[in-house]
Amino acid sequence: MTGGSTTGGTGLLVPYCYSSDNQAVEFVPAAGLGVSFTGGGDAVQVFASRPEQQIVAATSDLPGQRGVFGNWLCFDSVPRPNRVSATNLVGNFPEVFVTTMDGRLYERRGFTNVWGAWSEFNRPLPDSRITDVHVASAVRTRVYVADSGHVYGTAKTRDDAAAPYDSWRHLGNPRAALVTAGVTRNGGEIVVVVDSCGTVLSSVD
Protein backbone atom coordinates (compact mmCIF):
# COMPACT_ATOMS: atom_id res chain seq x y z
CA MET A 1 0.00 0.00 0.00
CA THR A 2 2.89 2.21 -0.71
CA GLY A 3 2.22 5.92 -0.88
CA GLY A 4 -1.32 6.20 0.42
CA SER A 5 -3.94 5.52 3.04
CA THR A 6 -6.73 3.00 2.96
CA THR A 7 -9.56 1.66 5.04
CA GLY A 8 -10.09 -1.99 5.91
CA GLY A 9 -13.17 -2.06 8.10
CA THR A 10 -11.17 -0.69 11.05
CA GLY A 11 -11.02 3.01 10.28
CA LEU A 12 -8.46 5.12 8.46
CA LEU A 13 -5.03 3.54 8.14
CA VAL A 14 -2.40 5.85 9.59
CA PRO A 15 0.85 4.04 8.77
CA TYR A 16 3.93 4.17 10.95
CA CYS A 17 6.12 4.09 7.84
CA TYR A 18 6.26 3.23 4.14
CA SER A 19 8.67 0.80 2.50
CA SER A 20 9.97 3.64 0.29
CA ASP A 21 11.34 5.24 3.47
CA ASN A 22 13.85 2.37 3.95
CA GLN A 23 13.34 3.20 7.61
CA ALA A 24 14.76 1.19 10.49
CA VAL A 25 12.03 0.37 13.01
CA GLU A 26 12.17 -0.77 16.61
CA PHE A 27 11.08 -4.36 17.07
CA VAL A 28 7.95 -4.66 19.19
CA PRO A 29 5.83 -7.75 19.93
CA ALA A 30 4.82 -9.35 16.63
CA ALA A 31 1.56 -11.11 15.79
CA GLY A 32 2.96 -13.26 12.99
CA LEU A 33 6.20 -14.31 11.30
CA GLY A 34 7.10 -15.53 7.84
CA VAL A 35 10.41 -16.59 6.24
CA SER A 36 11.67 -16.72 2.65
CA PHE A 37 14.88 -16.27 0.71
CA THR A 38 15.75 -13.07 -1.12
CA GLY A 39 15.20 -13.07 -4.87
CA GLY A 40 18.82 -14.03 -5.46
CA GLY A 41 18.58 -16.80 -2.89
CA ASP A 42 21.67 -15.51 -1.08
CA ALA A 43 19.99 -14.36 2.15
CA VAL A 44 17.16 -15.35 4.46
CA GLN A 45 14.38 -12.80 4.96
CA VAL A 46 12.10 -12.67 8.02
CA PHE A 47 8.80 -10.77 7.99
CA ALA A 48 6.97 -9.73 11.17
CA SER A 49 3.52 -8.18 11.52
CA ARG A 50 3.08 -5.29 13.94
CA PRO A 51 -0.67 -4.58 14.42
CA GLU A 52 -0.28 -1.58 16.71
CA GLN A 53 1.89 0.21 14.16
CA GLN A 54 -0.10 -1.14 11.18
CA ILE A 55 3.01 -2.30 9.36
CA VAL A 56 4.96 -5.39 8.40
CA ALA A 57 8.68 -5.18 9.22
CA ALA A 58 11.45 -7.20 7.55
CA THR A 59 15.04 -8.16 8.20
CA SER A 60 17.57 -10.37 6.42
CA ASP A 61 20.80 -12.06 7.42
CA LEU A 62 24.02 -10.18 6.73
CA PRO A 63 26.30 -11.02 3.76
CA GLY A 64 28.52 -13.95 4.63
CA GLN A 65 26.93 -14.27 8.10
CA ARG A 66 24.08 -16.75 7.75
CA GLY A 67 21.72 -16.42 10.71
CA VAL A 68 23.11 -13.04 11.83
CA PHE A 69 20.39 -10.53 11.06
CA GLY A 70 20.51 -6.81 10.43
CA ASN A 71 18.10 -4.09 11.54
CA TRP A 72 14.35 -4.42 11.19
CA LEU A 73 13.22 -2.26 8.26
CA CYS A 74 9.80 -1.05 7.23
CA PHE A 75 8.22 -3.46 4.76
CA ASP A 76 5.23 -1.16 4.24
CA SER A 77 1.88 -0.43 5.79
CA VAL A 78 -0.91 -3.00 6.16
CA PRO A 79 -4.18 -2.34 8.02
CA ARG A 80 -3.85 -4.10 11.40
CA PRO A 81 -1.74 -7.04 10.15
CA ASN A 82 -1.99 -10.34 11.99
CA ARG A 83 -0.70 -13.71 10.72
CA VAL A 84 2.16 -13.91 8.18
CA SER A 85 3.42 -16.60 5.81
CA ALA A 86 6.07 -16.40 3.08
CA THR A 87 7.69 -18.57 0.43
CA ASN A 88 9.64 -18.45 -2.83
CA LEU A 89 7.90 -18.96 -6.16
CA VAL A 90 9.36 -20.58 -9.26
CA GLY A 91 12.42 -18.53 -10.20
CA ASN A 92 13.06 -17.85 -6.49
CA PHE A 93 10.79 -14.79 -6.41
CA PRO A 94 9.64 -14.20 -2.80
CA GLU A 95 5.95 -13.89 -1.96
CA VAL A 96 4.40 -12.80 1.37
CA PHE A 97 0.83 -13.25 2.62
CA VAL A 98 -0.62 -11.34 5.58
CA THR A 99 -4.00 -11.58 7.26
CA THR A 100 -5.55 -8.63 9.08
CA MET A 101 -7.34 -8.41 12.40
CA ASP A 102 -10.65 -8.02 10.56
CA GLY A 103 -10.14 -11.17 8.48
CA ARG A 104 -8.83 -9.84 5.19
CA LEU A 105 -5.90 -11.28 3.22
CA TYR A 106 -3.10 -9.37 1.48
CA GLU A 107 -0.29 -10.55 -0.80
CA ARG A 108 2.98 -8.96 -1.92
CA ARG A 109 5.43 -10.42 -4.42
CA GLY A 110 9.06 -9.69 -5.12
CA PHE A 111 10.45 -9.28 -8.62
CA THR A 112 14.02 -8.82 -9.82
CA ASN A 113 15.52 -6.32 -7.35
CA VAL A 114 12.14 -4.76 -6.53
CA TRP A 115 8.98 -5.50 -4.56
CA GLY A 116 5.51 -5.03 -5.98
CA ALA A 117 2.76 -3.29 -4.03
CA TRP A 118 0.46 -5.02 -1.54
CA SER A 119 -2.78 -6.22 -3.10
CA GLU A 120 -5.87 -7.61 -1.41
CA PHE A 121 -6.09 -11.32 -2.19
CA ASN A 122 -9.41 -12.84 -3.19
CA ARG A 123 -11.04 -14.63 -0.22
CA PRO A 124 -13.06 -17.86 -0.42
CA LEU A 125 -16.39 -16.12 0.32
CA PRO A 126 -17.62 -12.52 0.33
CA ASP A 127 -18.06 -12.65 4.12
CA SER A 128 -14.87 -14.63 4.84
CA ARG A 129 -13.07 -13.81 8.06
CA ILE A 130 -9.61 -15.33 7.78
CA THR A 131 -7.74 -16.07 11.01
CA ASP A 132 -4.59 -17.68 9.62
CA VAL A 133 -2.71 -18.27 6.37
CA HIS A 134 0.01 -20.68 5.30
CA VAL A 135 1.79 -20.78 1.94
CA ALA A 136 3.52 -24.04 1.04
CA SER A 137 6.42 -24.32 -1.39
CA ALA A 138 5.79 -26.69 -4.26
CA VAL A 139 6.16 -26.78 -8.03
CA ARG A 140 2.84 -24.98 -7.96
CA THR A 141 2.77 -22.87 -4.81
CA ARG A 142 -0.22 -23.58 -2.55
CA VAL A 143 -2.01 -21.29 -0.10
CA TYR A 144 -4.17 -22.43 2.82
CA VAL A 145 -6.39 -20.34 5.09
CA ALA A 146 -8.43 -20.85 8.23
CA ASP A 147 -11.70 -19.03 7.65
CA SER A 148 -14.39 -18.97 10.36
CA GLY A 149 -13.39 -22.51 11.33
CA HIS A 150 -13.31 -23.80 7.75
CA VAL A 151 -10.11 -24.60 5.84
CA TYR A 152 -9.67 -23.64 2.19
CA GLY A 153 -6.79 -24.16 -0.22
CA THR A 154 -5.71 -22.85 -3.60
CA ALA A 155 -2.69 -23.33 -5.88
CA LYS A 156 -1.03 -21.70 -8.85
CA THR A 157 -2.71 -22.70 -12.12
CA ARG A 158 0.63 -23.52 -13.74
CA ASP A 159 4.36 -23.76 -12.99
CA ASP A 160 5.00 -20.04 -13.42
CA ALA A 161 5.58 -17.31 -10.83
CA ALA A 162 3.30 -14.97 -12.79
CA ALA A 163 0.46 -17.51 -13.03
CA PRO A 164 -2.77 -16.70 -11.17
CA TYR A 165 -4.07 -18.77 -8.31
CA ASP A 166 -6.95 -21.17 -8.95
CA SER A 167 -10.37 -21.06 -7.27
CA TRP A 168 -10.50 -21.89 -3.57
CA ARG A 169 -11.19 -25.51 -2.57
CA HIS A 170 -13.12 -26.23 0.62
CA LEU A 171 -11.10 -28.76 2.63
CA GLY A 172 -13.40 -29.16 5.63
CA ASN A 173 -14.70 -27.52 8.79
CA PRO A 174 -12.51 -28.67 11.70
CA ARG A 175 -13.21 -25.41 13.60
CA ALA A 176 -9.69 -24.34 12.66
CA ALA A 177 -8.12 -21.27 14.23
CA LEU A 178 -4.60 -21.91 12.89
CA VAL A 179 -3.43 -23.80 9.82
CA THR A 180 -0.18 -25.09 8.37
CA ALA A 181 0.53 -27.59 5.59
CA GLY A 182 3.16 -29.40 3.61
CA VAL A 183 3.36 -30.93 0.15
CA THR A 184 4.56 -34.53 -0.29
CA ARG A 185 6.95 -35.73 -2.99
CA ASN A 186 4.08 -37.17 -5.04
CA GLY A 187 2.14 -33.89 -4.92
CA GLY A 188 -0.19 -34.81 -2.07
CA GLU A 189 -0.77 -32.51 0.85
CA ILE A 190 -0.74 -32.75 4.63
CA VAL A 191 -2.87 -30.10 6.35
CA VAL A 192 -2.54 -29.55 10.10
CA VAL A 193 -4.80 -27.27 12.13
CA VAL A 194 -5.28 -26.11 15.69
CA ASP A 195 -8.99 -25.98 16.47
CA SER A 196 -10.87 -23.58 18.74
CA CYS A 197 -10.18 -25.85 21.74
CA GLY A 198 -6.43 -26.03 21.09
CA THR A 199 -6.50 -29.57 19.70
CA VAL A 200 -4.10 -30.38 16.86
CA LEU A 201 -5.77 -32.19 13.94
CA SER A 202 -4.34 -33.37 10.62
CA SER A 203 -5.55 -34.53 7.24
CA VAL A 204 -3.57 -36.30 4.53
CA ASP A 205 -4.47 -36.25 0.85
Tab-separated table of C-alpha atoms in Angstrom:
chain	number	residue	atom	x	y	z
A	1	MET	CA	0.000	0.000	0.000
A	2	THR	CA	2.886	2.207	-0.715
A	3	GLY	CA	2.220	5.918	-0.879
A	4	GLY	CA	-1.323	6.198	0.417
A	5	SER	CA	-3.941	5.523	3.036
A	6	THR	CA	-6.725	2.997	2.960
A	7	THR	CA	-9.562	1.659	5.035
A	8	GLY	CA	-10.090	-1.989	5.914
A	9	GLY	CA	-13.165	-2.056	8.099
A	10	THR	CA	-11.173	-0.695	11.051
A	11	GLY	CA	-11.021	3.014	10.277
A	12	LEU	CA	-8.459	5.116	8.456
A	13	LEU	CA	-5.027	3.539	8.139
A	14	VAL	CA	-2.399	5.853	9.588
A	15	PRO	CA	0.850	4.037	8.770
A	16	TYR	CA	3.931	4.166	10.949
A	17	CYS	CA	6.116	4.088	7.843
A	18	TYR	CA	6.265	3.233	4.143
A	19	SER	CA	8.673	0.805	2.498
A	20	SER	CA	9.966	3.639	0.292
A	21	ASP	CA	11.344	5.236	3.474
A	22	ASN	CA	13.848	2.372	3.951
A	23	GLN	CA	13.338	3.199	7.605
A	24	ALA	CA	14.762	1.194	10.491
A	25	VAL	CA	12.028	0.367	13.006
A	26	GLU	CA	12.175	-0.769	16.607
A	27	PHE	CA	11.084	-4.358	17.073
A	28	VAL	CA	7.948	-4.657	19.189
A	29	PRO	CA	5.831	-7.752	19.930
A	30	ALA	CA	4.822	-9.347	16.634
A	31	ALA	CA	1.561	-11.110	15.794
A	32	GLY	CA	2.956	-13.263	12.993
A	33	LEU	CA	6.203	-14.312	11.303
A	34	GLY	CA	7.104	-15.532	7.836
A	35	VAL	CA	10.405	-16.586	6.240
A	36	SER	CA	11.668	-16.722	2.651
A	37	PHE	CA	14.883	-16.272	0.710
A	38	THR	CA	15.750	-13.070	-1.119
A	39	GLY	CA	15.205	-13.074	-4.870
A	40	GLY	CA	18.821	-14.027	-5.463
A	41	GLY	CA	18.582	-16.798	-2.888
A	42	ASP	CA	21.666	-15.505	-1.076
A	43	ALA	CA	19.987	-14.362	2.146
A	44	VAL	CA	17.157	-15.352	4.462
A	45	GLN	CA	14.378	-12.800	4.963
A	46	VAL	CA	12.099	-12.666	8.024
A	47	PHE	CA	8.797	-10.767	7.986
A	48	ALA	CA	6.965	-9.734	11.171
A	49	SER	CA	3.516	-8.185	11.518
A	50	ARG	CA	3.080	-5.286	13.941
A	51	PRO	CA	-0.666	-4.580	14.419
A	52	GLU	CA	-0.280	-1.581	16.710
A	53	GLN	CA	1.892	0.214	14.155
A	54	GLN	CA	-0.105	-1.142	11.179
A	55	ILE	CA	3.009	-2.302	9.361
A	56	VAL	CA	4.962	-5.389	8.402
A	57	ALA	CA	8.679	-5.181	9.216
A	58	ALA	CA	11.451	-7.195	7.550
A	59	THR	CA	15.036	-8.158	8.204
A	60	SER	CA	17.573	-10.370	6.424
A	61	ASP	CA	20.798	-12.056	7.423
A	62	LEU	CA	24.018	-10.184	6.726
A	63	PRO	CA	26.295	-11.015	3.756
A	64	GLY	CA	28.515	-13.950	4.630
A	65	GLN	CA	26.931	-14.267	8.096
A	66	ARG	CA	24.080	-16.751	7.750
A	67	GLY	CA	21.721	-16.421	10.715
A	68	VAL	CA	23.106	-13.041	11.826
A	69	PHE	CA	20.385	-10.530	11.058
A	70	GLY	CA	20.505	-6.805	10.427
A	71	ASN	CA	18.103	-4.090	11.544
A	72	TRP	CA	14.351	-4.416	11.187
A	73	LEU	CA	13.220	-2.259	8.259
A	74	CYS	CA	9.804	-1.052	7.235
A	75	PHE	CA	8.218	-3.457	4.759
A	76	ASP	CA	5.229	-1.156	4.236
A	77	SER	CA	1.877	-0.430	5.786
A	78	VAL	CA	-0.906	-3.001	6.155
A	79	PRO	CA	-4.177	-2.339	8.022
A	80	ARG	CA	-3.853	-4.098	11.396
A	81	PRO	CA	-1.740	-7.043	10.154
A	82	ASN	CA	-1.990	-10.335	11.993
A	83	ARG	CA	-0.703	-13.710	10.717
A	84	VAL	CA	2.157	-13.913	8.177
A	85	SER	CA	3.423	-16.604	5.808
A	86	ALA	CA	6.065	-16.403	3.078
A	87	THR	CA	7.686	-18.569	0.427
A	88	ASN	CA	9.639	-18.447	-2.832
A	89	LEU	CA	7.900	-18.957	-6.158
A	90	VAL	CA	9.359	-20.585	-9.264
A	91	GLY	CA	12.422	-18.530	-10.199
A	92	ASN	CA	13.062	-17.855	-6.487
A	93	PHE	CA	10.791	-14.787	-6.413
A	94	PRO	CA	9.640	-14.205	-2.798
A	95	GLU	CA	5.949	-13.895	-1.957
A	96	VAL	CA	4.403	-12.803	1.367
A	97	PHE	CA	0.830	-13.245	2.620
A	98	VAL	CA	-0.616	-11.336	5.585
A	99	THR	CA	-4.000	-11.581	7.263
A	100	THR	CA	-5.545	-8.629	9.085
A	101	MET	CA	-7.336	-8.410	12.402
A	102	ASP	CA	-10.649	-8.025	10.558
A	103	GLY	CA	-10.140	-11.175	8.475
A	104	ARG	CA	-8.825	-9.839	5.186
A	105	LEU	CA	-5.901	-11.280	3.220
A	106	TYR	CA	-3.102	-9.369	1.485
A	107	GLU	CA	-0.294	-10.546	-0.797
A	108	ARG	CA	2.978	-8.963	-1.920
A	109	ARG	CA	5.426	-10.422	-4.420
A	110	GLY	CA	9.057	-9.693	-5.121
A	111	PHE	CA	10.454	-9.277	-8.618
A	112	THR	CA	14.024	-8.818	-9.818
A	113	ASN	CA	15.520	-6.321	-7.353
A	114	VAL	CA	12.139	-4.761	-6.530
A	115	TRP	CA	8.976	-5.501	-4.565
A	116	GLY	CA	5.514	-5.028	-5.981
A	117	ALA	CA	2.759	-3.289	-4.033
A	118	TRP	CA	0.462	-5.015	-1.543
A	119	SER	CA	-2.783	-6.223	-3.101
A	120	GLU	CA	-5.866	-7.609	-1.414
A	121	PHE	CA	-6.088	-11.321	-2.189
A	122	ASN	CA	-9.410	-12.845	-3.185
A	123	ARG	CA	-11.038	-14.628	-0.219
A	124	PRO	CA	-13.058	-17.864	-0.417
A	125	LEU	CA	-16.385	-16.124	0.324
A	126	PRO	CA	-17.625	-12.516	0.329
A	127	ASP	CA	-18.062	-12.649	4.117
A	128	SER	CA	-14.874	-14.632	4.841
A	129	ARG	CA	-13.066	-13.814	8.064
A	130	ILE	CA	-9.606	-15.333	7.775
A	131	THR	CA	-7.739	-16.074	11.012
A	132	ASP	CA	-4.590	-17.684	9.618
A	133	VAL	CA	-2.709	-18.269	6.367
A	134	HIS	CA	0.009	-20.675	5.302
A	135	VAL	CA	1.785	-20.782	1.944
A	136	ALA	CA	3.522	-24.037	1.036
A	137	SER	CA	6.425	-24.323	-1.387
A	138	ALA	CA	5.787	-26.692	-4.258
A	139	VAL	CA	6.164	-26.780	-8.032
A	140	ARG	CA	2.836	-24.976	-7.962
A	141	THR	CA	2.766	-22.868	-4.806
A	142	ARG	CA	-0.216	-23.583	-2.546
A	143	VAL	CA	-2.013	-21.291	-0.103
A	144	TYR	CA	-4.166	-22.433	2.820
A	145	VAL	CA	-6.388	-20.342	5.086
A	146	ALA	CA	-8.434	-20.853	8.230
A	147	ASP	CA	-11.697	-19.027	7.655
A	148	SER	CA	-14.389	-18.965	10.361
A	149	GLY	CA	-13.386	-22.506	11.333
A	150	HIS	CA	-13.306	-23.803	7.754
A	151	VAL	CA	-10.110	-24.601	5.842
A	152	TYR	CA	-9.668	-23.645	2.192
A	153	GLY	CA	-6.794	-24.161	-0.224
A	154	THR	CA	-5.709	-22.850	-3.598
A	155	ALA	CA	-2.694	-23.333	-5.875
A	156	LYS	CA	-1.026	-21.695	-8.852
A	157	THR	CA	-2.711	-22.701	-12.117
A	158	ARG	CA	0.634	-23.518	-13.743
A	159	ASP	CA	4.357	-23.756	-12.986
A	160	ASP	CA	4.998	-20.039	-13.424
A	161	ALA	CA	5.584	-17.306	-10.828
A	162	ALA	CA	3.301	-14.967	-12.794
A	163	ALA	CA	0.457	-17.512	-13.031
A	164	PRO	CA	-2.772	-16.697	-11.172
A	165	TYR	CA	-4.072	-18.774	-8.310
A	166	ASP	CA	-6.950	-21.166	-8.945
A	167	SER	CA	-10.374	-21.059	-7.268
A	168	TRP	CA	-10.496	-21.885	-3.568
A	169	ARG	CA	-11.193	-25.506	-2.566
A	170	HIS	CA	-13.121	-26.230	0.616
A	171	LEU	CA	-11.097	-28.761	2.631
A	172	GLY	CA	-13.401	-29.155	5.627
A	173	ASN	CA	-14.698	-27.521	8.787
A	174	PRO	CA	-12.513	-28.668	11.702
A	175	ARG	CA	-13.210	-25.415	13.604
A	176	ALA	CA	-9.692	-24.336	12.656
A	177	ALA	CA	-8.123	-21.274	14.231
A	178	LEU	CA	-4.596	-21.909	12.886
A	179	VAL	CA	-3.432	-23.804	9.817
A	180	THR	CA	-0.182	-25.094	8.371
A	181	ALA	CA	0.534	-27.591	5.595
A	182	GLY	CA	3.161	-29.398	3.605
A	183	VAL	CA	3.358	-30.935	0.146
A	184	THR	CA	4.558	-34.529	-0.286
A	185	ARG	CA	6.949	-35.729	-2.991
A	186	ASN	CA	4.082	-37.171	-5.039
A	187	GLY	CA	2.142	-33.886	-4.922
A	188	GLY	CA	-0.186	-34.811	-2.072
A	189	GLU	CA	-0.769	-32.512	0.851
A	190	ILE	CA	-0.740	-32.747	4.633
A	191	VAL	CA	-2.865	-30.102	6.348
A	192	VAL	CA	-2.541	-29.550	10.098
A	193	VAL	CA	-4.804	-27.265	12.126
A	194	VAL	CA	-5.279	-26.114	15.693
A	195	ASP	CA	-8.990	-25.976	16.474
A	196	SER	CA	-10.866	-23.583	18.743
A	197	CYS	CA	-10.177	-25.854	21.741
A	198	GLY	CA	-6.431	-26.026	21.085
A	199	THR	CA	-6.500	-29.568	19.699
A	200	VAL	CA	-4.102	-30.383	16.856
A	201	LEU	CA	-5.770	-32.190	13.939
A	202	SER	CA	-4.344	-33.372	10.623
A	203	SER	CA	-5.551	-34.531	7.240
A	204	VAL	CA	-3.565	-36.301	4.528
A	205	ASP	CA	-4.469	-36.255	0.847
